[in-house]
Short mmCIF file of C-alpha atoms in Angstrom, two decimals:
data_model
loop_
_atom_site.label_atom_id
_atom_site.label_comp_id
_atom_site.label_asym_id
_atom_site.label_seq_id
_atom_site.Cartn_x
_atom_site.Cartn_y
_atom_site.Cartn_z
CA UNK A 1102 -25.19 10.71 10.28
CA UNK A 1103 -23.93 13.16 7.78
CA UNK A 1104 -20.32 15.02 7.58
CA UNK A 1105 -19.33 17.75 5.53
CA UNK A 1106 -15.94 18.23 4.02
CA UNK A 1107 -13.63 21.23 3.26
CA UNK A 1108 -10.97 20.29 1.44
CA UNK A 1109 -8.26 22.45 0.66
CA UNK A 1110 -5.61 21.74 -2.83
CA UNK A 1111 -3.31 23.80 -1.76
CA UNK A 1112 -0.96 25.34 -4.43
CA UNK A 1113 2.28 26.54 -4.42
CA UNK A 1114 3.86 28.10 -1.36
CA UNK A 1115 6.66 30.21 -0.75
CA UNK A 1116 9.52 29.86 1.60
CA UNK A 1117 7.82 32.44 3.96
CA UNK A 1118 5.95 30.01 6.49
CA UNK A 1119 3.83 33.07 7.99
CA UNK A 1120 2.67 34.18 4.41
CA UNK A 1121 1.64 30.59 3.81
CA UNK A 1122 -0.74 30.11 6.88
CA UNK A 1123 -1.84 33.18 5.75
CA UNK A 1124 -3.09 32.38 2.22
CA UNK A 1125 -4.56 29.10 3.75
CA UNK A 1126 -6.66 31.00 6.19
CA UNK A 1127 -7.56 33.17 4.09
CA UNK A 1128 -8.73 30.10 1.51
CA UNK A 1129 -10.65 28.59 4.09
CA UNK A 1130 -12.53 32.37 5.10
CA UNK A 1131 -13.97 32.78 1.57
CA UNK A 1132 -14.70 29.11 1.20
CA UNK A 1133 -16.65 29.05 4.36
CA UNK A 1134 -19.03 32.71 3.72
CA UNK A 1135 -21.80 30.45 3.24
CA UNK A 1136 -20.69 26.41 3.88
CA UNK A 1137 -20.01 25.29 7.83
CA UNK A 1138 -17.61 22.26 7.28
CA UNK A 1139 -17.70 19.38 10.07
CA UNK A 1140 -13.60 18.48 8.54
CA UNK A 1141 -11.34 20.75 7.10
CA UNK A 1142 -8.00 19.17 5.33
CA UNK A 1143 -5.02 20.94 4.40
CA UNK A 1144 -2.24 19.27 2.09
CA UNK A 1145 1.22 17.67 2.72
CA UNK A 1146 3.31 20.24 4.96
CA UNK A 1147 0.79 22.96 4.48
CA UNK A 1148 2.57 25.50 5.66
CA UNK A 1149 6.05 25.11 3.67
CA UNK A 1150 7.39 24.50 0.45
CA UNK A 1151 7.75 20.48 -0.08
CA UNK A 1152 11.62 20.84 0.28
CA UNK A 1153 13.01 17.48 0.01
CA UNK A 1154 15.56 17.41 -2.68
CA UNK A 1155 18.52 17.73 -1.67
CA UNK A 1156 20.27 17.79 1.91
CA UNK A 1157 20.34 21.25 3.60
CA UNK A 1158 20.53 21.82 7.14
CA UNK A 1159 18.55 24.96 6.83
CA UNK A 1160 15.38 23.70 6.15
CA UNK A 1161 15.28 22.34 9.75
CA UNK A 1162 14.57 25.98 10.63
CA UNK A 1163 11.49 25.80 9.34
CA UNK A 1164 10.20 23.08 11.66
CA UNK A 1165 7.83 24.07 14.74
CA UNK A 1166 6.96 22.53 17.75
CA UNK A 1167 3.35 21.04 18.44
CA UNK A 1168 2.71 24.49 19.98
CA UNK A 1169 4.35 26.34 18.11
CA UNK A 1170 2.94 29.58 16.17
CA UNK A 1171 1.40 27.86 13.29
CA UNK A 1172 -0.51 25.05 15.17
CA UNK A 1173 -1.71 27.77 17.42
CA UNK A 1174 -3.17 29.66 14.49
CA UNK A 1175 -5.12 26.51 13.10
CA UNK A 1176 -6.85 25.90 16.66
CA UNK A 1177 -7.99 29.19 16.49
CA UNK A 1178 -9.51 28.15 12.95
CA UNK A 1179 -10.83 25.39 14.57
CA UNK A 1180 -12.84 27.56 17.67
CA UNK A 1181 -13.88 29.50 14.70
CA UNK A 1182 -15.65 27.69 12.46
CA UNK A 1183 -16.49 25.16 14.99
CA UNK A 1184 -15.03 22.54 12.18
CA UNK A 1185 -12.41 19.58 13.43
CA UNK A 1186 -9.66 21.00 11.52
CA UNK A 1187 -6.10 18.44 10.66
CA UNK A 1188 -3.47 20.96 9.82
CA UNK A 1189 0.12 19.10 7.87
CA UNK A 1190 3.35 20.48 9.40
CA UNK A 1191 6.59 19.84 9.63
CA UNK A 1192 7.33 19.20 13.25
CA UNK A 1193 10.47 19.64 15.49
CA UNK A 1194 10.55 17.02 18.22
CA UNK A 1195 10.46 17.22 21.83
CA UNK A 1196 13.86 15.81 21.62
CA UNK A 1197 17.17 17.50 19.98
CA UNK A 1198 17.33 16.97 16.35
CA UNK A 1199 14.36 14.98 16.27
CA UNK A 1200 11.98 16.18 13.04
CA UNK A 1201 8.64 14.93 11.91
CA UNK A 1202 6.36 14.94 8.97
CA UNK A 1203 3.28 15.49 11.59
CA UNK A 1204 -0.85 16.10 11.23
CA UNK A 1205 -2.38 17.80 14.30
CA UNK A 1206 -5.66 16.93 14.48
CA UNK A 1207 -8.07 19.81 16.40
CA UNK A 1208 -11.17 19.74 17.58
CA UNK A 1209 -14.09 22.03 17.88
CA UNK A 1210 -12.94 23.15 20.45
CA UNK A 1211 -9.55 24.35 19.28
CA UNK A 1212 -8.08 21.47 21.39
CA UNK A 1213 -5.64 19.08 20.33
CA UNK A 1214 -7.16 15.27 19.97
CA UNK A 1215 -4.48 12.97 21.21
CA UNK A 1216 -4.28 9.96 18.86
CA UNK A 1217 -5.19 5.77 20.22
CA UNK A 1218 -1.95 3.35 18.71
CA UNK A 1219 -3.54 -0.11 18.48
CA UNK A 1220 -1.59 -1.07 21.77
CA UNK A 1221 -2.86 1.51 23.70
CA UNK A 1222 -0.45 4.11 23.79
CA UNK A 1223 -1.76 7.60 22.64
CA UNK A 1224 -0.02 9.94 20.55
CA UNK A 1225 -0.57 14.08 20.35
CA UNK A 1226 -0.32 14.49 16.69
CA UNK A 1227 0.35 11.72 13.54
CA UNK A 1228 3.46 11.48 12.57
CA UNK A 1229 4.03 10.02 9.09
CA UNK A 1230 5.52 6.33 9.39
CA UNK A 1231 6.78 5.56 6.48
CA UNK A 1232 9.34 7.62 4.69
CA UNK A 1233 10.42 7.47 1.26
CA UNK A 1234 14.20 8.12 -0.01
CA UNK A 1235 13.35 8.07 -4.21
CA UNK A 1236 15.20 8.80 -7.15
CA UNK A 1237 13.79 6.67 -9.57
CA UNK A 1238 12.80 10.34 -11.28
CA UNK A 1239 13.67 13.51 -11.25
CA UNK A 1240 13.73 16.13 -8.86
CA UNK A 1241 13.77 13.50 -6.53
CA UNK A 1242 13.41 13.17 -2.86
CA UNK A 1243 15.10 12.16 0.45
CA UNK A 1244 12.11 12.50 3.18
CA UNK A 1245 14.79 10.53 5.21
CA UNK A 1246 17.29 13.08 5.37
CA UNK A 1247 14.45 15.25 6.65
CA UNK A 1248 11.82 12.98 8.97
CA UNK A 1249 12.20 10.35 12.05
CA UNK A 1250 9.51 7.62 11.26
CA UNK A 1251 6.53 8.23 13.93
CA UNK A 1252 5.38 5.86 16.24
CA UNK A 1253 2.66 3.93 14.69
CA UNK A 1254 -1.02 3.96 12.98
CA UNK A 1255 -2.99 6.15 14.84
CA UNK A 1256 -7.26 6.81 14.66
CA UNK A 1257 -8.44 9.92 16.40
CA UNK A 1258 -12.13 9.83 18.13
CA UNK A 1259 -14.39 12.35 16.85
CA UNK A 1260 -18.22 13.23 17.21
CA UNK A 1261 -18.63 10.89 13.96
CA UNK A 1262 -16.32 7.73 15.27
CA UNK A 1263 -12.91 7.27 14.55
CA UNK A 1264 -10.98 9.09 11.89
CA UNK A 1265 -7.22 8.26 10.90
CA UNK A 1266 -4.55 9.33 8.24
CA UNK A 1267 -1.98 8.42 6.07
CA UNK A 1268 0.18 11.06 4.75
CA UNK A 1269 1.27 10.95 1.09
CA UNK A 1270 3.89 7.83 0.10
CA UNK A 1271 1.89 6.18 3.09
CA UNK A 1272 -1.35 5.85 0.58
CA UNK A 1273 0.69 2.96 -1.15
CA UNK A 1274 1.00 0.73 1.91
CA UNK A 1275 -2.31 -1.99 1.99
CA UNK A 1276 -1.16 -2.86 5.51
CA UNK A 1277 -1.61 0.41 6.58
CA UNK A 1278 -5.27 1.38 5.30
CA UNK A 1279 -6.26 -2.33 6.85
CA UNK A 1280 -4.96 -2.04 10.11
CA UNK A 1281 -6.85 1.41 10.26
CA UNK A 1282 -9.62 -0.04 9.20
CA UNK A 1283 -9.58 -2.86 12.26
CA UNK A 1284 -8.95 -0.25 14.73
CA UNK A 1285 -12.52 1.26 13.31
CA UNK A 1286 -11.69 4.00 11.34
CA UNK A 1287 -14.74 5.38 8.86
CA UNK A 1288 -12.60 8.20 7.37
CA UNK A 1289 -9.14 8.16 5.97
CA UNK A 1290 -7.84 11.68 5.53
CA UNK A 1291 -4.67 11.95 2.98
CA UNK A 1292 -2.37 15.14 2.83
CA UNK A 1293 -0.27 14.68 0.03
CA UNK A 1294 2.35 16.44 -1.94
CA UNK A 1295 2.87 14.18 -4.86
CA UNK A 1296 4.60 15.19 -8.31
CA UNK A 1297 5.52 12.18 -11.54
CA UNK A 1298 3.70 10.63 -14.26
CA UNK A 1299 4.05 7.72 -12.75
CA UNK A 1300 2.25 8.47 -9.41
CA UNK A 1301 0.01 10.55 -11.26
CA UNK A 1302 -1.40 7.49 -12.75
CA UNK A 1303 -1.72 5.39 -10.21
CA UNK A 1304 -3.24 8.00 -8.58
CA UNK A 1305 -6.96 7.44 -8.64
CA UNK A 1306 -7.42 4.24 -9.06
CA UNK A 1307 -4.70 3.24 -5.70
CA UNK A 1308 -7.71 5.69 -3.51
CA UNK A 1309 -10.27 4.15 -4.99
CA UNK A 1310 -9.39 0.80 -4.71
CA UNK A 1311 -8.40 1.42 -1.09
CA UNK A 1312 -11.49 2.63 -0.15
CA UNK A 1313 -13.93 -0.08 -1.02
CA UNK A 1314 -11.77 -2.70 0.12
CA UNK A 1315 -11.18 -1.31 2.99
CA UNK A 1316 -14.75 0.02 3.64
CA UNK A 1317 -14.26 4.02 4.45
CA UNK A 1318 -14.30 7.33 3.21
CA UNK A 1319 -11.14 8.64 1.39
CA UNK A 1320 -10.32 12.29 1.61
CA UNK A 1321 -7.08 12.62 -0.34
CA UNK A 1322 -5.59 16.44 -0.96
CA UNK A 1323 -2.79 17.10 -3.13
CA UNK A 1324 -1.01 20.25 -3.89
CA UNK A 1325 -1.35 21.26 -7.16
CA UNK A 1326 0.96 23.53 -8.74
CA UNK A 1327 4.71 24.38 -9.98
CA UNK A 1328 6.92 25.03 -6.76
CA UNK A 1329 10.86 25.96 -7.21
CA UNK A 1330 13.44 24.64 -4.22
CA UNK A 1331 16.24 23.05 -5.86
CA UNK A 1332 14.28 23.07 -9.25
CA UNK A 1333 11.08 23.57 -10.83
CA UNK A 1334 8.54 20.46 -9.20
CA UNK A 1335 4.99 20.11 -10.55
CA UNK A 1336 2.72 18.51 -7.59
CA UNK A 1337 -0.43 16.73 -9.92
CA UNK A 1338 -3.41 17.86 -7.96
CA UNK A 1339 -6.52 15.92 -8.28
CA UNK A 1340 -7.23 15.76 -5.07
CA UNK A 1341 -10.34 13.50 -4.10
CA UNK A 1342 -13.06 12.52 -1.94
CA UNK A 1343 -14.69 8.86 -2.34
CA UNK A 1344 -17.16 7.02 -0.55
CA UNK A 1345 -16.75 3.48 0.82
CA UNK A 1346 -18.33 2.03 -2.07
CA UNK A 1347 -16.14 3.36 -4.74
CA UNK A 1348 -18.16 6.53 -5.45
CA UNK A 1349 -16.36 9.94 -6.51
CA UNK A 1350 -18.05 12.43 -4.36
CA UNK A 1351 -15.66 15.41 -5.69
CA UNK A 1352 -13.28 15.79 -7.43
CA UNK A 1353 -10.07 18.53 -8.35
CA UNK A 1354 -8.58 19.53 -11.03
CA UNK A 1355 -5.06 17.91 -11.78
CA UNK A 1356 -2.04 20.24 -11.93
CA UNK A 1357 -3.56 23.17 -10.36
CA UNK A 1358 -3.81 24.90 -7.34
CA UNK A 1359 -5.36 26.42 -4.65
CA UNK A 1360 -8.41 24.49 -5.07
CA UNK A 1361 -11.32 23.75 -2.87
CA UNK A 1362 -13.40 20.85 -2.62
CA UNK A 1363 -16.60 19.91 -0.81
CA UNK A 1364 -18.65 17.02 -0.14
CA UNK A 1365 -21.19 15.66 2.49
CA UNK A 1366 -20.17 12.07 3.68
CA UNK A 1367 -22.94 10.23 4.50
CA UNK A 1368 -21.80 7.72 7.00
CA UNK A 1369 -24.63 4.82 6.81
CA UNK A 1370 -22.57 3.82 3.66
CA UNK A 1371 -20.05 2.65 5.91
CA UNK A 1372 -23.16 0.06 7.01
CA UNK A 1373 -24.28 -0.70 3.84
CA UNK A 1374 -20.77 -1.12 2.15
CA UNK A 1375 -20.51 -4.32 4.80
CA UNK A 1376 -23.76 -5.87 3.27
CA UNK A 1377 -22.32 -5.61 -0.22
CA UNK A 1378 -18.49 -6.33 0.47
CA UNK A 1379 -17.94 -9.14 2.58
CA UNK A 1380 -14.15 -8.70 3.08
CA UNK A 1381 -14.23 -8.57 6.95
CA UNK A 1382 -16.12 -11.36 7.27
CA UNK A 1383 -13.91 -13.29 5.00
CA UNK A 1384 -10.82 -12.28 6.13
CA UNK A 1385 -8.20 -15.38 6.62
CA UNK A 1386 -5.68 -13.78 9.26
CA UNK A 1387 -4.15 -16.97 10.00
CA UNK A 1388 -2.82 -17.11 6.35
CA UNK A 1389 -1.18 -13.50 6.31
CA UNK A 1390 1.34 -14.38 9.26
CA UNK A 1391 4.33 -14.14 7.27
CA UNK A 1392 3.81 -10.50 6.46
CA UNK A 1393 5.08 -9.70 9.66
CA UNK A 1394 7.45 -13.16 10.39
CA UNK A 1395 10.98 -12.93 8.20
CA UNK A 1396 11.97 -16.13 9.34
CA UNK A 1397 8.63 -17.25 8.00
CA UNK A 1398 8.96 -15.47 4.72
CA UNK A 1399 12.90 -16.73 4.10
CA UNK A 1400 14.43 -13.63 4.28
CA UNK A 1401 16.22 -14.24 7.75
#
């Protein structure tokens, strides 16, 4: 079985949320004249600027709900090009001043796909888990000021198994992309809106390495581009897509955007990357206990 891809870089966007689902849709409509994705992946809070840098209560405006206006107009993309479309957003909780750094996931069908938690409990949308307060460089960023934590890792069914994502910081968590992996998942989507020489670096190399040791697709979209909230931030780009074997199907270009990428996943690799790469099979769970035991590890 064979998947295609649509990824979008995006670039840029302005404070005008409207303008900015706009400019996506409008991406996606000339990228799709004569290519009928089977995925279609949007960056990091696709339809806002990435406006962590400082704390200001009026950037909590610019959350929606799950069915809010934007959502809506991404399902309707969906129906369209009969493509399983995951559309970043920052979310405003069912509860009072609850906020989330969320991925809908929609099916053909224009349908929300709820999302399985490894004990059972189903979720309507991802919501990012683990948020990053950094200052190590500047501008810096304080997701926490921003973002409740969701409520765990989460894989989505679709026609071509299970799917799951990690948004952004989230890529640098090992725990994460295994536990993912476990629960089945054969691709690992990544919105990200990631700026610094240092991340930049790392960049490649972290998705690639996750990927074959983990034994699933990657398809990792940056923004690329100079945006201006508090000051001047330049997101790297270079968004990817690699197989389970370590193989750069496509690739962007760094520090620009809107880009699009494309790529047809071919799924047996998933198969033959367990032939090659015994890592499941030699897996020692009884020795990585303490990961999840403080008592165990000394620090309680």
């Amino acid at each position: 079985m064979k998947a295609k891809v649509l990824l979008v870089q995006n670039g840029p966007a302005t404070t005008d949320t409207e303008k900015n689902v706009e400019e996506n849709l409008a991406l996606v409509a000339e990228a799709t004249k004569d290519y009928s994705p089977d995925f279609v992946l949007f960056s990091e809070l696709s339809n806002t600027q990435y406006f962590c840098g400082f704390n200001s209560p009026e950037h909590f405006k610019l959350a929606e709900p799950i069915d809010g206006p934007s959502v809506k107009r991404f399902q309707e993309l969906a129906k369209q090009l009969n493509s399983y479309v995951l559309f970043p957003f920052y979310e405003k909780g069912e509860v009072k001043g609850e906020f989330y750094n969320s991925v809908a996931v929609i099916g053909r069908d224009g349908e929300l796909i709820p999302g399985d938690l490894p004990d059972g409990r189903q979720v309507r949308v991802y919501r990012k888990n683990h948020i990053p307060d950094q200052w190590s460089y500047s501008p810096g960023l304080n997701e926490r000021y921003y973002f409740k934590e969701g409520p765990g890792l989460a894989t989505f069914n679709t026609e071509y198994g299970k799917i799951s994502i990690l948004i952004c910081y989230e890529r640098s968590f090992p725990e994460a992309w295994r536990v993912l992996a476990l629960q089945g998942s054969k691709i690992m989507f990544v919105p990200v809106a990631a700026w610094g020489p240092n991340r930049a670096d790392s960049w490649g190399g972290e998705l690639r390495t996750a990927a074959i040791q983990n034994g699933l697709f990657v398809v990792a979209s940056n923004k690329g581009g100079v945006e201006h909230t508090e000051g001047p931030r330049h997101f790297f780009g270079a968004s990817r897509i690699i197989s389970p074997l370590g193989e750069e199907l496509a690739a962007a270009p760094a520090g620009e955007g809107p880009h699009i990428l494309k790529a047809e996943l071919d799924l047996d690799e998933i198969e033959k990357h367990g032939v090659r790469y015994t890592f499941f099979r030699d897996r020692r769970p009884e020795l990585y206990r303490t990961l999840s035991d403080d008592i165990a590890r000394g620090v309680l």
